[in-house]
mmCIF file of C-alpha atoms and ligand atoms in Angstrom:
data_model
loop_
_atom_site.group_PDB
_atom_site.id
_atom_site.type_symbol
_atom_site.label_atom_id
_atom_site.label_comp_id
_atom_site.label_asym_id
_atom_site.label_seq_id
_atom_site.Cartn_x
_atom_site.Cartn_y
_atom_site.Cartn_z
ATOM 1 C CA MET L 42 62.140 122.459 101.989
ATOM 2 C CA SER L 43 63.727 119.193 101.584
ATOM 3 C CA LEU L 44 67.453 118.908 101.081
ATOM 4 C CA ASP L 45 69.013 118.773 97.645
ATOM 5 C CA TRP L 46 70.089 115.122 98.094
ATOM 6 C CA GLU L 47 71.391 115.037 94.512
ATOM 7 C CA ALA L 48 73.977 117.572 95.146
ATOM 8 C CA ARG L 49 75.239 115.731 98.069
ATOM 9 C CA PHE L 50 75.598 112.347 96.279
ATOM 10 C CA SER L 51 79.080 111.288 95.547
ATOM 11 C CA PRO L 52 79.795 110.903 91.943
ATOM 12 C CA TYR L 53 79.904 106.935 92.390
ATOM 13 C CA GLY L 54 76.395 107.274 94.109
ATOM 14 C CA ARG L 55 75.108 109.584 91.324
ATOM 15 C CA ARG L 56 75.885 107.069 88.662
ATOM 16 C CA ALA L 57 73.720 104.567 90.198
ATOM 17 C CA THR L 58 70.679 104.290 88.200
ATOM 18 C CA ALA L 59 67.587 101.961 88.046
ATOM 19 C CA SER L 60 67.966 99.212 86.037
ATOM 20 C CA GLU L 61 65.662 99.224 83.217
ATOM 21 C CA ILE L 62 64.829 95.455 83.710
ATOM 22 C CA ARG L 63 63.896 95.904 87.794
ATOM 23 C CA GLU L 64 61.396 98.706 86.572
ATOM 24 C CA LEU L 65 59.962 96.720 84.040
ATOM 25 C CA LEU L 66 59.517 93.661 85.822
ATOM 26 C CA LYS L 67 57.343 95.514 88.478
ATOM 27 C CA ILE L 68 54.815 96.320 85.726
ATOM 28 C CA LEU L 69 55.108 92.819 83.942
ATOM 29 C CA ASP L 70 54.425 90.671 86.723
ATOM 30 C CA ARG L 71 50.944 91.635 86.831
ATOM 31 C CA PRO L 72 48.542 88.674 87.058
ATOM 32 C CA GLY L 73 47.141 87.545 83.865
ATOM 33 C CA ILE L 74 50.291 88.331 81.729
ATOM 34 C CA ILE L 75 52.337 85.602 80.311
ATOM 35 C CA SER L 76 55.766 86.798 81.239
ATOM 36 C CA PHE L 77 58.950 85.468 79.428
ATOM 37 C CA ALA L 78 60.409 88.831 81.215
ATOM 38 C CA GLY L 79 62.006 87.509 84.329
ATOM 39 C CA GLY L 80 65.207 85.546 84.510
ATOM 40 C CA ILE L 81 64.135 83.635 87.666
ATOM 41 C CA PRO L 82 63.721 79.699 88.452
ATOM 42 C CA ASP L 83 60.583 78.244 88.823
ATOM 43 C CA PRO L 84 59.625 78.251 92.575
ATOM 44 C CA THR L 85 57.792 74.864 92.249
ATOM 45 C CA PHE L 86 61.017 73.061 91.598
ATOM 46 C CA PHE L 87 62.662 74.689 94.781
ATOM 47 C CA PRO L 88 63.691 71.833 97.482
ATOM 48 C CA THR L 89 61.606 73.662 100.153
ATOM 49 C CA ALA L 90 61.089 70.647 102.476
ATOM 50 C CA LEU L 91 64.903 70.027 102.623
ATOM 51 C CA ILE L 92 65.608 73.679 103.382
ATOM 52 C CA ALA L 93 62.980 73.492 106.029
ATOM 53 C CA GLU L 94 64.538 70.416 107.503
ATOM 54 C CA ALA L 95 68.150 71.788 107.319
ATOM 55 C CA HIS L 96 67.010 74.931 109.385
ATOM 56 C CA ARG L 97 65.619 72.862 111.682
ATOM 57 C CA ARG L 98 68.575 70.543 111.967
ATOM 58 C CA VAL L 99 70.903 73.434 112.528
ATOM 59 C CA LEU L 100 68.704 75.341 115.084
ATOM 60 C CA GLU L 101 67.831 72.341 117.044
ATOM 61 C CA ASP L 102 71.467 71.220 117.367
ATOM 62 C CA PRO L 103 72.983 72.577 120.641
ATOM 63 C CA ALA L 104 76.389 72.392 119.148
ATOM 64 C CA ARG L 105 75.538 74.508 116.204
ATOM 65 C CA ALA L 106 72.671 76.611 117.035
ATOM 66 C CA GLY L 107 74.447 79.494 118.707
ATOM 67 C CA ALA L 108 77.296 79.649 116.181
ATOM 68 C CA SER L 109 74.659 79.694 113.446
ATOM 69 C CA LEU L 110 72.870 82.990 114.790
ATOM 70 C CA GLN L 111 76.287 84.600 115.636
ATOM 71 C CA TYR L 112 78.675 86.780 113.698
ATOM 72 C CA SER L 113 81.238 84.843 111.706
ATOM 73 C CA ILE L 114 84.357 84.941 109.383
ATOM 74 C CA SER L 115 84.209 86.989 106.528
ATOM 75 C CA GLU L 116 85.716 84.437 104.137
ATOM 76 C CA GLY L 117 82.615 81.968 104.808
ATOM 77 C CA PHE L 118 81.724 78.881 106.525
ATOM 78 C CA PRO L 119 84.746 76.596 106.301
ATOM 79 C CA PRO L 120 82.650 73.504 105.769
ATOM 80 C CA LEU L 121 80.507 75.170 102.971
ATOM 81 C CA ARG L 122 84.042 76.125 101.354
ATOM 82 C CA GLU L 123 85.245 72.686 101.821
ATOM 83 C CA TRP L 124 82.188 71.318 100.045
ATOM 84 C CA LEU L 125 82.674 74.153 97.333
ATOM 85 C CA ALA L 126 86.388 73.029 97.052
ATOM 86 C CA GLY L 127 85.214 69.333 96.080
ATOM 87 C CA HIS L 128 82.594 70.756 93.725
ATOM 88 C CA MET L 129 85.140 72.771 91.925
ATOM 89 C CA ARG L 130 87.801 69.920 92.028
ATOM 90 C CA ALA L 131 85.201 67.797 90.065
ATOM 91 C CA LYS L 132 84.956 70.459 87.310
ATOM 92 C CA GLY L 133 88.863 70.268 87.004
ATOM 93 C CA VAL L 134 89.649 73.157 89.181
ATOM 94 C CA ALA L 135 92.155 72.132 92.072
ATOM 95 C CA CYS L 136 91.721 74.596 94.751
ATOM 96 C CA GLY L 137 91.895 75.016 98.694
ATOM 97 C CA ILE L 138 89.402 76.703 100.973
ATOM 98 C CA ASP L 139 91.716 79.688 101.071
ATOM 99 C CA ASN L 140 90.949 80.154 97.294
ATOM 100 C CA ILE L 141 87.279 80.554 98.022
ATOM 101 C CA LEU L 142 85.209 83.413 99.361
ATOM 102 C CA ILE L 143 81.305 82.991 100.167
ATOM 103 C CA THR L 144 79.282 85.893 98.948
ATOM 104 C CA THR L 145 75.834 87.360 99.306
ATOM 105 C CA GLY L 146 74.969 85.821 95.675
ATOM 106 C CA SER L 147 77.416 85.890 92.818
ATOM 107 C CA GLN L 148 76.256 89.424 92.065
ATOM 108 C CA GLN L 149 78.187 90.276 95.227
ATOM 109 C CA GLY L 150 81.405 88.648 93.920
ATOM 110 C CA ILE L 151 80.948 90.452 90.516
ATOM 111 C CA TYR L 152 80.364 94.049 92.293
ATOM 112 C CA LEU L 153 83.411 93.432 94.699
ATOM 113 C CA THR L 154 85.760 92.390 91.724
ATOM 114 C CA GLY L 155 84.865 95.677 89.930
ATOM 115 C CA ARG L 156 85.549 97.552 93.172
ATOM 116 C CA LEU L 157 88.946 95.779 93.596
ATOM 117 C CA LEU L 158 90.114 96.214 89.989
ATOM 118 C CA LEU L 159 88.610 99.082 88.188
ATOM 119 C CA SER L 160 89.706 102.777 88.311
ATOM 120 C CA PRO L 161 87.786 105.296 86.412
ATOM 121 C CA GLY L 162 88.714 105.018 82.628
ATOM 122 C CA ASP L 163 89.992 101.322 82.979
ATOM 123 C CA GLY L 164 88.912 99.046 80.089
ATOM 124 C CA VAL L 165 86.491 96.229 80.658
ATOM 125 C CA LEU L 166 85.618 93.835 77.933
ATOM 126 C CA THR L 167 82.368 92.116 77.630
ATOM 127 C CA ALA L 168 80.184 90.269 75.307
ATOM 128 C CA ARG L 169 77.658 92.536 73.306
ATOM 129 C CA PRO L 170 75.007 92.044 74.710
ATOM 130 C CA THR L 171 75.849 91.168 78.137
ATOM 131 C CA TYR L 172 74.367 90.517 81.546
ATOM 132 C CA LEU L 173 72.863 93.650 82.832
ATOM 133 C CA GLY L 174 73.837 93.363 86.421
ATOM 134 C CA VAL L 175 77.554 93.443 85.397
ATOM 135 C CA LEU L 176 76.938 96.770 83.569
ATOM 136 C CA GLN L 177 75.138 98.164 87.047
ATOM 137 C CA ALA L 178 77.877 96.609 89.040
ATOM 138 C CA PHE L 179 80.745 98.336 87.345
ATOM 139 C CA THR L 180 79.039 101.517 86.303
ATOM 140 C CA GLY L 181 80.011 103.435 89.343
ATOM 141 C CA ASN L 182 83.606 102.851 88.660
ATOM 142 C CA GLU L 183 83.290 104.588 85.292
ATOM 143 C CA PRO L 184 84.745 101.817 83.207
ATOM 144 C CA ARG L 185 85.085 102.058 79.153
ATOM 145 C CA TYR L 186 83.587 98.980 77.701
ATOM 146 C CA GLY L 187 85.237 97.242 75.019
ATOM 147 C CA ALA L 188 84.105 93.916 73.153
ATOM 148 C CA LEU L 189 85.323 90.516 74.285
ATOM 149 C CA SER L 190 86.112 89.388 70.871
ATOM 150 C CA ALA L 191 89.131 91.788 71.124
ATOM 151 C CA LEU L 192 90.984 89.553 73.265
ATOM 152 C CA THR L 193 91.304 86.957 70.631
ATOM 153 C CA GLY L 194 92.477 89.605 68.002
ATOM 154 C CA GLU L 195 95.813 90.790 67.059
ATOM 155 C CA ALA L 196 95.408 94.617 68.032
ATOM 156 C CA PRO L 197 96.659 95.982 71.358
ATOM 157 C CA VAL L 198 93.908 95.675 74.011
ATOM 158 C CA ASP L 199 93.886 98.200 76.823
ATOM 159 C CA ALA L 200 91.558 96.535 79.281
ATOM 160 C CA LYS L 201 92.009 95.724 83.141
ATOM 161 C CA PHE L 202 89.547 92.717 82.671
ATOM 162 C CA ALA L 203 87.437 90.863 80.401
ATOM 163 C CA TYR L 204 84.062 89.506 81.748
ATOM 164 C CA ALA L 205 82.712 86.302 80.063
ATOM 165 C CA MET L 206 79.745 83.905 80.529
ATOM 166 C CA PRO L 207 81.057 80.689 78.825
ATOM 167 C CA ASP L 208 77.900 78.548 79.376
ATOM 168 C CA PHE L 209 74.492 79.746 78.498
ATOM 169 C CA ALA L 210 74.958 83.418 78.727
ATOM 170 C CA ASN L 211 72.429 85.920 79.997
ATOM 171 C CA PRO L 212 70.878 87.329 77.814
ATOM 172 C CA THR L 213 71.776 85.010 74.715
ATOM 173 C CA GLY L 214 71.660 81.659 76.273
ATOM 174 C CA GLU L 215 74.734 80.943 73.778
ATOM 175 C CA SER L 216 77.867 79.193 74.957
ATOM 176 C CA ILE L 217 81.428 79.902 74.022
ATOM 177 C CA PRO L 218 82.673 77.184 71.791
ATOM 178 C CA PRO L 219 85.665 74.948 73.138
ATOM 179 C CA ALA L 220 88.408 76.452 70.740
ATOM 180 C CA GLU L 221 87.309 79.759 71.557
ATOM 181 C CA ARG L 222 87.447 79.251 75.327
ATOM 182 C CA THR L 223 91.229 78.258 74.615
ATOM 183 C CA ALA L 224 91.677 81.412 72.390
ATOM 184 C CA LEU L 225 90.358 83.620 75.204
ATOM 185 C CA VAL L 226 92.586 82.338 77.945
ATOM 186 C CA SER L 227 95.688 82.629 75.546
ATOM 187 C CA GLY L 228 94.562 86.168 74.433
ATOM 188 C CA ALA L 229 94.225 87.123 78.205
ATOM 189 C CA HIS L 230 97.794 85.996 78.534
ATOM 190 C CA ALA L 231 99.004 87.586 75.435
ATOM 191 C CA HIS L 232 97.151 90.845 76.413
ATOM 192 C CA ASP L 233 97.911 90.689 80.172
ATOM 193 C CA VAL L 234 94.172 90.867 80.907
ATOM 194 C CA VAL L 235 92.473 89.351 83.981
ATOM 195 C CA LEU L 236 89.382 87.135 83.099
ATOM 196 C CA LEU L 237 86.203 87.429 85.137
ATOM 197 C CA GLU L 238 84.268 84.108 84.722
ATOM 198 C CA ASP L 239 80.841 83.993 85.557
ATOM 199 C CA ALA L 240 79.478 80.488 85.820
ATOM 200 C CA ALA L 241 76.024 81.327 87.006
ATOM 201 C CA TYR L 242 74.176 78.971 84.648
ATOM 202 C CA SER L 243 77.013 76.244 83.975
ATOM 203 C CA ASP L 244 75.485 73.520 85.888
ATOM 204 C CA LEU L 245 71.894 73.813 84.016
ATOM 205 C CA ARG L 246 72.902 71.750 80.870
ATOM 206 C CA TYR L 247 70.090 70.184 78.759
ATOM 207 C CA SER L 248 72.091 68.996 75.797
ATOM 208 C CA GLY L 249 75.428 68.394 74.572
ATOM 209 C CA ALA L 250 78.832 67.604 76.510
ATOM 210 C CA PRO L 251 80.204 69.781 79.322
ATOM 211 C CA ARG L 252 82.935 72.246 78.356
ATOM 212 C CA PRO L 253 85.821 73.206 80.510
ATOM 213 C CA SER L 254 85.678 76.405 82.395
ATOM 214 C CA LEU L 255 88.062 79.216 81.596
ATOM 215 C CA LEU L 256 89.573 78.822 85.045
ATOM 216 C CA ALA L 257 89.980 75.063 84.400
ATOM 217 C CA LEU L 258 91.826 75.697 81.140
ATOM 218 C CA ASP L 259 94.025 78.334 82.631
ATOM 219 C CA LEU L 260 95.004 75.913 85.392
ATOM 220 C CA GLU L 261 95.791 73.339 83.194
ATOM 221 C CA ARG L 262 98.188 75.475 81.626
ATOM 222 C CA ARG L 263 99.673 77.012 84.549
ATOM 223 C CA GLY L 264 99.764 74.145 86.945
ATOM 224 C CA SER L 265 98.460 75.945 90.118
ATOM 225 C CA ILE L 266 95.429 78.004 90.931
ATOM 226 C CA GLU L 267 97.867 80.526 92.406
ATOM 227 C CA ASP L 268 99.391 81.014 89.028
ATOM 228 C CA THR L 269 96.164 81.673 86.973
ATOM 229 C CA ARG L 270 94.436 84.799 86.007
ATOM 230 C CA VAL L 271 90.868 83.873 86.210
ATOM 231 C CA ILE L 272 88.439 85.063 88.969
ATOM 232 C CA TYR L 273 85.504 82.756 88.781
ATOM 233 C CA THR L 274 82.055 83.467 90.222
ATOM 234 C CA GLY L 275 79.722 80.737 91.106
ATOM 235 C CA THR L 276 75.907 80.577 92.678
ATOM 236 C CA PHE L 277 73.551 78.390 94.209
ATOM 237 C CA SER L 278 70.713 80.631 92.968
ATOM 238 C CA LYS L 279 69.947 78.621 89.882
ATOM 239 C CA THR L 280 70.202 75.350 90.794
ATOM 240 C CA ILE L 281 68.962 75.105 94.551
ATOM 241 C CA ILE L 282 67.393 78.531 95.340
ATOM 242 C CA PRO L 283 68.041 82.355 94.824
ATOM 243 C CA GLY L 284 66.209 83.753 97.885
ATOM 244 C CA LEU L 285 69.018 82.725 100.354
ATOM 245 C CA ARG L 286 71.637 84.658 98.276
ATOM 246 C CA VAL L 287 74.739 82.504 98.407
ATOM 247 C CA GLY L 288 77.390 82.648 95.789
ATOM 248 C CA TRP L 289 80.998 82.154 95.588
ATOM 249 C CA VAL L 290 84.413 83.449 94.103
ATOM 250 C CA VAL L 291 87.455 81.005 93.321
ATOM 251 C CA ALA L 292 90.573 82.941 92.682
ATOM 252 C CA PRO L 293 94.290 82.862 93.638
ATOM 253 C CA THR L 294 94.642 83.782 97.429
ATOM 254 C CA PRO L 295 96.144 87.282 97.011
ATOM 255 C CA VAL L 296 92.683 88.096 95.179
ATOM 256 C CA ILE L 297 90.581 86.336 97.797
ATOM 257 C CA ARG L 298 92.214 88.021 100.825
ATOM 258 C CA LYS L 299 91.514 91.565 99.383
ATOM 259 C CA LEU L 300 88.042 90.651 98.357
ATOM 260 C CA VAL L 301 87.528 89.398 102.082
ATOM 261 C CA LEU L 302 88.498 92.912 103.036
ATOM 262 C CA LEU L 303 86.089 94.677 100.774
ATOM 263 C CA LYS L 304 83.134 92.177 101.596
ATOM 264 C CA GLN L 305 84.081 92.798 105.500
ATOM 265 C CA ALA L 306 83.467 96.560 104.724
ATOM 266 C CA SER L 307 80.375 96.087 102.912
ATOM 267 C CA ASP L 308 78.396 93.300 104.994
ATOM 268 C CA LEU L 309 80.855 91.679 107.415
ATOM 269 C CA HIS L 310 79.824 88.342 106.186
ATOM 270 C CA THR L 311 77.073 86.262 104.392
ATOM 271 C CA SER L 312 74.338 85.025 106.997
ATOM 272 C CA THR L 313 75.981 82.300 109.060
ATOM 273 C CA LEU L 314 72.710 80.279 109.492
ATOM 274 C CA THR L 315 72.221 80.403 105.646
ATOM 275 C CA GLN L 316 75.579 79.081 104.939
ATOM 276 C CA MET L 317 75.058 76.330 107.556
ATOM 277 C CA VAL L 318 71.882 75.503 105.934
ATOM 278 C CA LEU L 319 73.394 75.617 102.398
ATOM 279 C CA ALA L 320 76.254 73.182 103.508
ATOM 280 C CA GLU L 321 73.790 70.658 104.593
ATOM 281 C CA VAL L 322 71.315 71.145 101.479
ATOM 282 C CA ALA L 323 74.262 70.957 99.065
ATOM 283 C CA ALA L 324 75.613 67.865 100.672
ATOM 284 C CA ARG L 325 72.160 66.067 100.970
ATOM 285 C CA LEU L 326 70.629 67.209 97.685
ATOM 286 C CA ARG L 327 70.851 64.263 95.321
ATOM 287 C CA GLN L 328 72.139 64.572 91.702
ATOM 288 C CA SER L 329 68.441 63.679 90.975
ATOM 289 C CA HIS L 330 67.371 67.259 91.857
ATOM 290 C CA LEU L 331 69.757 68.794 89.073
ATOM 291 C CA ALA L 332 68.750 66.124 86.803
ATOM 292 C CA MET L 333 65.011 66.966 87.562
ATOM 293 C CA LEU L 334 65.633 70.754 86.824
ATOM 294 C CA CYS L 335 67.548 69.982 83.570
ATOM 295 C CA GLU L 336 64.766 67.780 82.236
ATOM 296 C CA ASN L 337 62.099 70.250 83.089
ATOM 297 C CA TYR L 338 63.721 73.485 81.854
ATOM 298 C CA GLY L 339 65.221 71.314 78.954
ATOM 299 C CA ALA L 340 61.703 70.662 77.941
ATOM 300 C CA ARG L 341 60.490 74.093 78.326
ATOM 301 C CA CYS L 342 63.469 75.398 76.180
ATOM 302 C CA ASP L 343 62.571 72.818 73.368
ATOM 303 C CA THR L 344 58.962 73.785 73.780
ATOM 304 C CA MET L 345 59.763 77.614 73.181
ATOM 305 C CA LEU L 346 62.074 76.610 70.267
ATOM 306 C CA ARG L 347 59.455 74.667 68.658
ATOM 307 C CA ALA L 348 56.794 77.250 69.095
ATOM 308 C CA LEU L 349 59.172 79.953 67.837
ATOM 309 C CA ALA L 350 59.651 77.880 64.648
ATOM 310 C CA LEU L 351 55.874 77.385 64.314
ATOM 311 C CA HIS L 352 54.822 81.053 64.723
ATOM 312 C CA MET L 353 57.479 83.450 63.876
ATOM 313 C CA PRO L 354 57.477 84.761 60.231
ATOM 314 C CA PRO L 355 60.342 84.432 57.950
ATOM 315 C CA GLY L 356 63.279 87.238 58.879
ATOM 316 C CA VAL L 357 63.096 86.483 62.660
ATOM 317 C CA THR L 358 66.000 84.404 63.965
ATOM 318 C CA TRP L 359 66.852 83.186 67.500
ATOM 319 C CA THR L 360 69.537 81.308 69.416
ATOM 320 C CA THR L 361 69.428 77.521 70.307
ATOM 321 C CA PRO L 362 70.699 77.282 73.746
ATOM 322 C CA GLU L 363 71.969 73.930 75.381
ATOM 323 C CA GLY L 364 71.190 75.209 78.892
ATOM 324 C CA GLY L 365 70.422 78.107 80.897
ATOM 325 C CA MET L 366 67.242 80.118 80.988
ATOM 326 C CA PHE L 367 67.079 82.337 77.849
ATOM 327 C CA ILE L 368 66.472 82.436 74.117
ATOM 328 C CA TRP L 369 67.557 85.479 72.294
ATOM 329 C CA VAL L 370 65.428 86.660 69.258
ATOM 330 C CA THR L 371 66.432 88.843 66.528
ATOM 331 C CA LEU L 372 63.664 90.764 64.594
ATOM 332 C CA PRO L 373 63.918 92.273 61.039
ATOM 333 C CA GLU L 374 65.890 95.529 60.941
ATOM 334 C CA GLY L 375 63.581 98.383 61.712
ATOM 335 C CA LEU L 376 61.388 96.639 64.515
ATOM 336 C CA ASP L 377 61.892 97.803 67.920
ATOM 337 C CA GLY L 378 61.788 95.428 71.000
ATOM 338 C CA ALA L 379 60.687 98.299 73.184
ATOM 339 C CA GLN L 380 57.936 99.297 70.921
ATOM 340 C CA LEU L 381 56.806 95.709 70.531
ATOM 341 C CA LEU L 382 56.742 94.986 74.060
ATOM 342 C CA ALA L 383 54.109 97.946 74.630
ATOM 343 C CA GLU L 384 51.835 96.113 72.103
ATOM 344 C CA ALA L 385 52.561 92.591 73.438
ATOM 345 C CA ILE L 386 51.599 93.710 76.971
ATOM 346 C CA GLU L 387 48.064 94.492 75.325
ATOM 347 C CA LEU L 388 48.155 90.948 74.248
ATOM 348 C CA GLY L 389 48.915 89.678 77.742
ATOM 349 C CA VAL L 390 52.704 88.653 76.799
ATOM 350 C CA ALA L 391 55.880 90.028 78.182
ATOM 351 C CA PHE L 392 59.750 89.885 77.449
ATOM 352 C CA VAL L 393 62.575 92.165 78.117
ATOM 353 C CA PRO L 394 63.637 94.334 74.987
ATOM 354 C CA GLY L 395 67.055 93.495 74.033
ATOM 355 C CA ALA L 396 68.469 96.880 73.930
ATOM 356 C CA ALA L 397 68.411 97.014 77.782
ATOM 357 C CA PHE L 398 71.663 94.411 77.786
ATOM 358 C CA PHE L 399 73.912 96.768 75.705
ATOM 359 C CA ALA L 400 76.573 99.149 77.100
ATOM 360 C CA GLY L 401 76.392 101.048 74.046
ATOM 361 C CA ASP L 402 75.447 100.923 70.147
ATOM 362 C CA ARG L 403 72.163 98.945 71.221
ATOM 363 C CA LYS L 404 70.619 96.646 68.908
ATOM 364 C CA ARG L 405 67.015 97.490 69.098
ATOM 365 C CA ASN L 406 65.416 94.758 66.994
ATOM 366 C CA THR L 407 66.180 92.247 69.663
ATOM 367 C CA LEU L 408 64.474 90.434 72.680
ATOM 368 C CA ARG L 409 65.209 88.228 75.552
ATOM 369 C CA LEU L 410 62.662 85.507 76.321
ATOM 370 C CA ASN L 411 62.936 83.547 79.464
ATOM 371 C CA PHE L 412 61.616 79.764 79.290
ATOM 372 C CA SER L 413 62.423 78.586 82.952
ATOM 373 C CA LEU L 414 59.423 80.162 84.589
ATOM 374 C CA CYS L 415 56.200 79.065 82.509
ATOM 375 C CA ASP L 416 55.001 75.692 82.004
ATOM 376 C CA PRO L 417 54.930 74.175 78.432
ATOM 377 C CA ASP L 418 51.221 75.154 77.749
ATOM 378 C CA THR L 419 51.673 78.636 78.698
ATOM 379 C CA ILE L 420 54.883 78.867 76.589
ATOM 380 C CA ARG L 421 53.078 77.602 73.485
ATOM 381 C CA GLU L 422 50.190 80.124 74.005
ATOM 382 C CA GLY L 423 52.505 83.165 74.861
ATOM 383 C CA ILE L 424 54.613 82.363 71.728
ATOM 384 C CA ALA L 425 51.672 81.950 69.482
ATOM 385 C CA ARG L 426 50.499 85.363 70.762
ATOM 386 C CA LEU L 427 53.728 86.842 70.311
ATOM 387 C CA GLY L 428 54.301 85.396 66.783
ATOM 388 C CA GLN L 429 51.083 86.787 65.588
ATOM 389 C CA LEU L 430 51.995 90.326 66.675
ATOM 390 C CA VAL L 431 55.578 89.939 65.044
ATOM 391 C CA ALA L 432 54.056 88.764 61.807
ATOM 392 C CA ARG L 433 51.666 91.692 61.843
ATOM 393 C CA LYS L 434 54.704 94.350 62.467
ATOM 394 C CA THR L 435 56.765 92.549 59.823
ATOM 395 C CA GLN L 436 53.982 92.994 57.253
ATOM 396 C CA GLN L 437 53.523 96.513 58.274
ATOM 397 C CA SER L 438 57.070 97.662 58.175
HETATM 398 C C1 PLP J 645 74.646 85.993 84.384
HETATM 399 C C2 PLP J 645 74.382 86.061 85.718
HETATM 400 N N1 PLP J 645 75.369 86.092 86.622
HETATM 401 C C3 PLP J 645 75.096 86.597 88.047
HETATM 402 C C4 PLP J 645 73.799 86.579 88.477
HETATM 403 C C5 PLP J 645 73.649 87.160 89.704
HETATM 404 O O1 PLP J 645 73.082 85.980 90.523
HETATM 405 P P1 PLP J 645 73.050 85.702 91.986
HETATM 406 O O2 PLP J 645 73.441 86.710 92.690
HETATM 407 O O3 PLP J 645 71.848 85.350 92.740
HETATM 408 O O4 PLP J 645 74.165 84.506 92.139
HETATM 409 C C6 PLP J 645 72.705 86.365 87.483
HETATM 410 C C7 PLP J 645 71.401 86.773 88.047
HETATM 411 O O5 PLP J 645 70.452 86.540 87.224
HETATM 412 C C8 PLP J 645 73.044 86.221 85.982
HETATM 413 O O6 PLP J 645 72.017 86.091 85.320
#
């Protein structure tokens, strides 16, 4: 008889459950399905040749080859952190390499921040809906979820930190307006709450003017990164490639020092070779790469918005993102995204039902559509099919 493993799992381990989306993606990525479900970049835009060349350059360089395959420090490869300090400075965040930790994807930065700050019962404020990966990362810590909007209100706030995606949020594609960003930072001070800023999509802007990060705003107010209350996570996943799994955290040094220890306990360090390769690629990749991504993804976003306007029946609304990878659709009350998905799959179209992105009080009449993966013709075809289905369901309800 096999062991009763469930009984042996810790309460933390027991609380880990499969993400609805990951389970869903296994079914949805079948050939022949037009999938707006994933949240992934288009691999045809990956700078594959540059990445291959960078691996070769590092491995064929006698001065670097050994070190690239060796254990290294948990903080991360110093030249990559130097490059990131410059990258952050260009965004109005004056910081040094001691304020930067390289992580295995920004997901690890989010996870470790939860581990560092949260005790069972602590409050975490998030947008509603929010990034599913953040709910997964924190669930084991048994937080109480509250609304991000509480931070800008008058009522007392009992929360350890607030998680925000100021630019092109997953899943809605929406951005926080400039005045609200300032209000969030002021609210964080007023209510003595730490801000966890997730900038995963910030560089994928297709229209409108760039807005300051919460960290830049707080730094402007406080004068030094050491006096800020923002923990910022960034990633190469959306602008270069996700598969090498490199992200970073920017924070005051006492926070970085502790995160380093937690990371050390978890994976010692992010792959040395990978960090060396990314240091090369980030420095050599021209601005034109990001411009190419923005042009293509921007055109796909436009195509999807136009197709929605053409094919969705009255009563359906959606967000108009200025960047990122997602559009959030709200169906008339009474329709359910999950039920719609079952029928959409029959028509060869997939998306993620919006309910998955709520910690509680789920809005079931919502869906998340990804526009970064499919080419414009496929987007038009998929939205036409989806529009016909929604029109039919709306008439029936
Ligand atoms: C909002 C958001 N934050 C963080 C991540 C994690 O990305 P990565 O770990 O690849 O940096 C994702 C991935 O999709 C995301 O959508």
